[in-house]
Short mmCIF file of C-alpha atoms in Angstrom, two decimals:
data_model
loop_
_atom_site.label_atom_id
_atom_site.label_comp_id
_atom_site.label_asym_id
_atom_site.label_seq_id
_atom_site.Cartn_x
_atom_site.Cartn_y
_atom_site.Cartn_z
CA GLU A 646 -0.08 0.27 -0.19
CA VAL A 647 1.38 3.60 -0.73
CA GLN A 648 1.12 5.89 2.84
CA LEU A 649 3.21 8.09 4.77
CA VAL A 650 3.68 7.30 8.45
CA VAL A 651 4.30 9.91 10.71
CA SER A 652 5.31 9.61 14.04
CA GLY A 653 7.92 11.86 16.50
CA GLY A 654 5.11 14.46 16.99
CA ASP A 655 5.81 15.44 21.52
CA LEU A 656 5.15 17.92 24.53
CA VAL A 657 8.64 19.61 24.00
CA GLN A 658 9.49 22.50 26.43
CA PRO A 659 10.23 26.39 24.38
CA GLY A 660 14.30 25.86 23.35
CA GLY A 661 13.84 21.79 22.35
CA SER A 662 14.85 20.02 20.09
CA LEU A 663 12.70 17.15 17.65
CA ARG A 664 13.15 14.93 15.61
CA LEU A 665 10.09 14.05 12.90
CA THR A 666 9.98 10.36 10.49
CA CYS A 667 7.73 10.38 8.24
CA ALA A 668 8.19 6.70 6.65
CA ALA A 669 7.01 6.17 2.85
CA SER A 670 5.71 3.03 1.95
CA GLY A 671 4.77 1.34 -1.37
CA PHE A 672 7.73 3.62 -3.46
CA ILE A 673 10.17 4.39 -3.30
CA GLU A 674 10.36 8.13 -1.87
CA ARG A 675 13.79 9.68 -3.30
CA ASN A 676 12.40 9.92 -7.09
CA TYR A 677 9.77 12.44 -5.71
CA TYR A 678 10.13 16.14 -4.02
CA MET A 679 8.94 15.14 0.10
CA SER A 680 7.62 18.78 2.14
CA TRP A 681 6.53 19.18 5.43
CA VAL A 682 3.47 21.12 6.37
CA ARG A 683 2.43 22.12 9.35
CA GLN A 684 -1.60 23.28 10.85
CA ALA A 685 -1.30 25.56 13.60
CA PRO A 686 -4.93 23.65 16.43
CA GLY A 687 -8.11 25.51 14.02
CA GLU A 688 -6.63 26.95 11.20
CA GLY A 689 -5.29 26.54 8.23
CA LEU A 690 -2.20 24.94 6.21
CA GLU A 691 1.67 26.37 6.07
CA TRP A 692 4.15 24.79 4.35
CA VAL A 693 7.85 24.75 5.84
CA SER A 694 9.83 22.73 3.54
CA VAL A 695 10.77 21.26 0.77
CA THR A 696 13.27 18.66 0.28
CA TYR A 697 13.36 17.72 -3.70
CA ILE A 698 14.92 14.89 -5.56
CA GLY A 699 18.64 15.43 -5.64
CA GLY A 700 18.73 16.36 -1.65
CA THR A 701 18.39 20.77 -2.72
CA THR A 702 16.31 22.06 0.17
CA SER A 703 14.33 25.42 1.03
CA TYR A 704 12.04 26.65 4.27
CA ALA A 705 9.56 29.03 5.29
CA GLU A 706 10.90 31.77 6.72
CA SER A 707 9.35 31.52 9.95
CA VAL A 708 11.73 28.14 10.18
CA LYS A 709 14.32 29.06 8.18
CA GLY A 710 17.58 28.11 10.37
CA ARG A 711 16.32 26.35 13.06
CA PHE A 712 15.71 23.41 10.50
CA THR A 713 16.34 20.35 8.85
CA ILE A 714 14.79 18.35 7.22
CA PHE A 715 16.52 15.73 5.13
CA ARG A 716 15.90 11.68 3.75
CA ASP A 717 17.69 8.35 4.80
CA ASP A 718 17.79 6.78 1.50
CA SER A 719 18.38 3.27 2.72
CA LYS A 720 14.72 3.25 5.18
CA ASN A 721 13.00 5.13 2.55
CA THR A 722 12.23 7.42 5.45
CA LEU A 723 12.01 11.88 6.04
CA HIS A 724 12.73 13.28 8.18
CA LEU A 725 12.55 16.83 10.11
CA GLN A 726 14.85 17.79 12.98
CA MET A 727 13.71 20.85 15.16
CA LYS A 728 15.47 22.99 17.11
CA GLY A 729 14.48 26.27 18.93
CA LEU A 730 11.60 25.61 19.74
CA ARG A 731 8.77 28.21 19.82
CA ALA A 732 5.45 28.26 20.85
CA ASP A 733 3.88 29.09 17.92
CA ASP A 734 5.83 26.05 16.34
CA THR A 735 2.78 24.15 18.19
CA ALA A 736 1.22 22.48 15.65
CA VAL A 737 -0.03 19.17 13.28
CA TYR A 738 2.83 18.26 10.74
CA TYR A 739 2.10 16.24 7.43
CA CYS A 740 4.72 15.73 5.78
CA ALA A 741 4.22 14.81 1.37
CA ARG A 742 4.42 13.52 -1.49
CA ALA A 743 4.79 15.43 -4.15
CA PRO A 744 5.76 13.65 -7.75
CA TYR A 745 7.37 15.63 -11.13
CA SER A 746 6.41 14.62 -13.94
CA ALA A 747 5.14 16.18 -17.13
CA ASN A 748 1.97 16.11 -15.64
CA TYR A 749 1.78 16.76 -11.22
CA ARG A 750 5.32 19.32 -11.75
CA GLY A 751 5.40 19.16 -8.21
CA VAL A 752 1.80 19.96 -7.11
CA ILE A 753 1.63 17.34 -3.19
CA ASP A 754 -0.45 13.83 -3.75
CA LEU A 755 -0.17 12.82 -1.01
CA TRP A 756 0.20 12.76 2.32
CA GLY A 757 1.14 11.36 6.13
CA GLN A 758 -1.62 10.74 8.70
CA GLY A 759 0.16 14.05 10.56
CA THR A 760 2.32 13.97 14.44
CA LEU A 761 1.81 16.73 17.09
CA VAL A 762 4.10 19.06 18.20
CA THR A 763 2.78 20.53 21.12
CA VAL A 764 5.95 23.50 22.39
CA SER A 765 4.84 24.54 26.11
CA SER A 766 6.55 25.35 29.83
CA ASP B 1106 5.90 40.51 -1.35
CA ILE B 1107 4.16 36.75 -2.40
CA GLN B 1108 1.04 35.70 -1.30
CA MET B 1109 -2.06 34.12 -1.53
CA THR B 1110 -5.62 35.40 -1.42
CA GLN B 1111 -8.95 33.33 -0.67
CA SER B 1112 -12.72 34.28 -0.92
CA PRO B 1113 -14.91 33.81 0.47
CA SER B 1114 -13.25 32.48 3.89
CA SER B 1115 -16.46 31.02 4.28
CA LEU B 1116 -19.61 30.17 2.55
CA SER B 1117 -22.68 28.85 3.65
CA ALA B 1118 -24.75 27.19 0.69
CA SER B 1119 -28.07 24.80 0.23
CA VAL B 1120 -27.44 21.47 -1.73
CA GLY B 1121 -27.21 21.64 -5.28
CA ASP B 1122 -26.44 24.88 -5.70
CA ARG B 1123 -23.36 26.40 -7.73
CA VAL B 1124 -20.81 27.23 -5.50
CA THR B 1125 -17.31 29.38 -6.85
CA ILE B 1126 -14.89 30.20 -4.62
CA THR B 1127 -12.25 32.40 -6.20
CA CYS B 1128 -7.93 32.31 -5.44
CA ARG B 1129 -6.06 35.42 -5.73
CA ALA B 1130 -1.23 34.35 -6.15
CA SER B 1131 0.86 37.26 -6.37
CA PRO B 1132 2.52 37.72 -8.17
CA ASP B 1133 1.64 35.32 -11.19
CA ILE B 1134 2.58 32.24 -11.00
CA THR B 1135 0.93 30.92 -14.59
CA ASN B 1136 -1.01 27.31 -14.02
CA TYR B 1137 0.98 26.51 -11.17
CA LEU B 1138 -2.59 26.47 -8.64
CA ALA B 1139 -3.84 23.51 -6.17
CA TRP B 1140 -6.40 22.69 -5.25
CA PHE B 1141 -6.98 20.78 -1.73
CA GLN B 1142 -10.52 19.84 0.16
CA GLN B 1143 -9.96 18.88 3.78
CA LYS B 1144 -12.60 17.55 6.06
CA PRO B 1145 -13.07 18.19 9.81
CA GLY B 1146 -10.28 15.46 11.68
CA LYS B 1147 -8.77 14.01 8.16
CA LEU B 1148 -5.48 15.19 5.58
CA PRO B 1149 -6.08 16.97 2.97
CA ARG B 1150 -7.48 15.97 -0.88
CA LEU B 1151 -5.86 17.06 -3.57
CA LEU B 1152 -8.92 18.38 -5.71
CA ILE B 1153 -7.76 20.25 -8.41
CA TYR B 1154 -4.05 20.89 -10.24
CA SER B 1155 -2.64 22.52 -13.63
CA ALA B 1156 -5.46 25.31 -11.72
CA SER B 1157 -7.50 22.74 -13.44
CA THR B 1158 -6.69 19.80 -13.75
CA LEU B 1159 -9.19 17.46 -12.16
CA GLN B 1160 -7.29 14.33 -9.77
CA SER B 1161 -8.25 11.20 -10.58
CA GLY B 1162 -11.11 10.00 -8.57
CA VAL B 1163 -12.97 12.78 -7.97
CA PRO B 1164 -16.16 13.51 -9.72
CA SER B 1165 -17.16 16.18 -12.35
CA ARG B 1166 -19.66 18.43 -10.36
CA PHE B 1167 -15.61 19.57 -9.12
CA SER B 1168 -13.82 22.43 -11.99
CA GLY B 1169 -10.73 24.81 -11.53
CA SER B 1170 -10.56 27.29 -13.77
CA GLY B 1171 -7.82 30.86 -13.91
CA SER B 1172 -3.99 31.15 -15.05
CA GLY B 1173 -1.60 33.90 -14.27
CA THR B 1174 -3.04 35.89 -10.61
CA ASP B 1175 -6.96 34.98 -10.54
CA PHE B 1176 -8.19 30.93 -9.91
CA THR B 1177 -11.12 29.98 -9.32
CA LEU B 1178 -12.82 26.74 -7.97
CA THR B 1179 -16.24 25.62 -8.36
CA ILE B 1180 -18.85 23.16 -7.32
CA SER B 1181 -21.30 22.80 -9.79
CA SER B 1182 -23.87 21.19 -7.45
CA LEU B 1183 -23.09 20.85 -3.78
CA GLN B 1184 -23.11 17.92 -1.84
CA PRO B 1185 -23.91 17.44 1.33
CA GLU B 1186 -20.88 15.42 1.36
CA ASP B 1187 -18.31 19.23 0.44
CA VAL B 1188 -19.33 20.66 4.12
CA ALA B 1189 -15.02 21.47 4.26
CA THR B 1190 -12.30 23.67 3.91
CA TYR B 1191 -10.78 24.68 0.71
CA TYR B 1192 -7.67 25.87 0.13
CA CYS B 1193 -5.75 27.16 -2.22
CA GLN B 1194 -1.85 26.72 -2.95
CA ARG B 1195 0.97 28.10 -5.48
CA TYR B 1196 3.85 25.03 -6.36
CA ASN B 1197 5.65 26.96 -8.62
CA SER B 1198 8.49 28.32 -6.71
CA VAL B 1199 8.66 28.78 -2.40
CA PRO B 1200 7.65 29.29 -1.17
CA PHE B 1201 4.71 27.14 -1.67
CA THR B 1202 1.75 29.58 0.06
CA PHE B 1203 -1.61 28.20 0.61
CA GLY B 1204 -4.94 30.37 0.95
CA PRO B 1205 -6.35 31.03 4.45
CA GLY B 1206 -8.82 29.20 3.30
CA THR B 1207 -12.58 29.29 2.73
CA LYS B 1208 -14.64 26.68 5.31
CA VAL B 1209 -18.21 25.37 2.56
CA ASP B 1210 -21.33 24.58 4.84
CA ILE B 1211 -24.71 23.33 4.04
CA LYS B 1212 -27.47 26.08 4.37
#
């Protein structure tokens, strides 16, 4: 079955660190753009980060310098390393797959179930 | 400054009504525009990509149009299962910003 399983969410104190994991199955994740998207409680979707095929990465301004996206191709997984966490980072974090083809050109077509990160003292 | 706006922020319509949601992008994104549906407590679902291409498995009552900066999502005949929040997203270049969402309810 083609799916993304997200884990690693937790309650963390302000200034703390956390690593999220997204395990891909049914497809080879390194052949796709992979993104992290978050959603604060009761709020809309916010794009966080992307890693392109080949490893180039980009980040939203709100997380630049604090978050790092990276792949572990040997385990077909995607990670988001978060440090310097703030209260406004509290959200459900989704990982998402985006095929790059003549048709899809990097649009998200598959979402993982999300994991809750709560930043609070 | 990169912006994605949507209007209205919410709407209430009757079953069978035609519903239109507008998304405005700044700057121009040609047709790199997607529409997602998110039902309460559920994952977002891709409805439309490339501004007007219906994703496989999506009912034909959903359609998208537009290019450049102005886009629309239309539900031709609103159904009870369409109650959700709808988001547009640009994906031509980073940041892959989402619109703020439009919440659709049944009157």
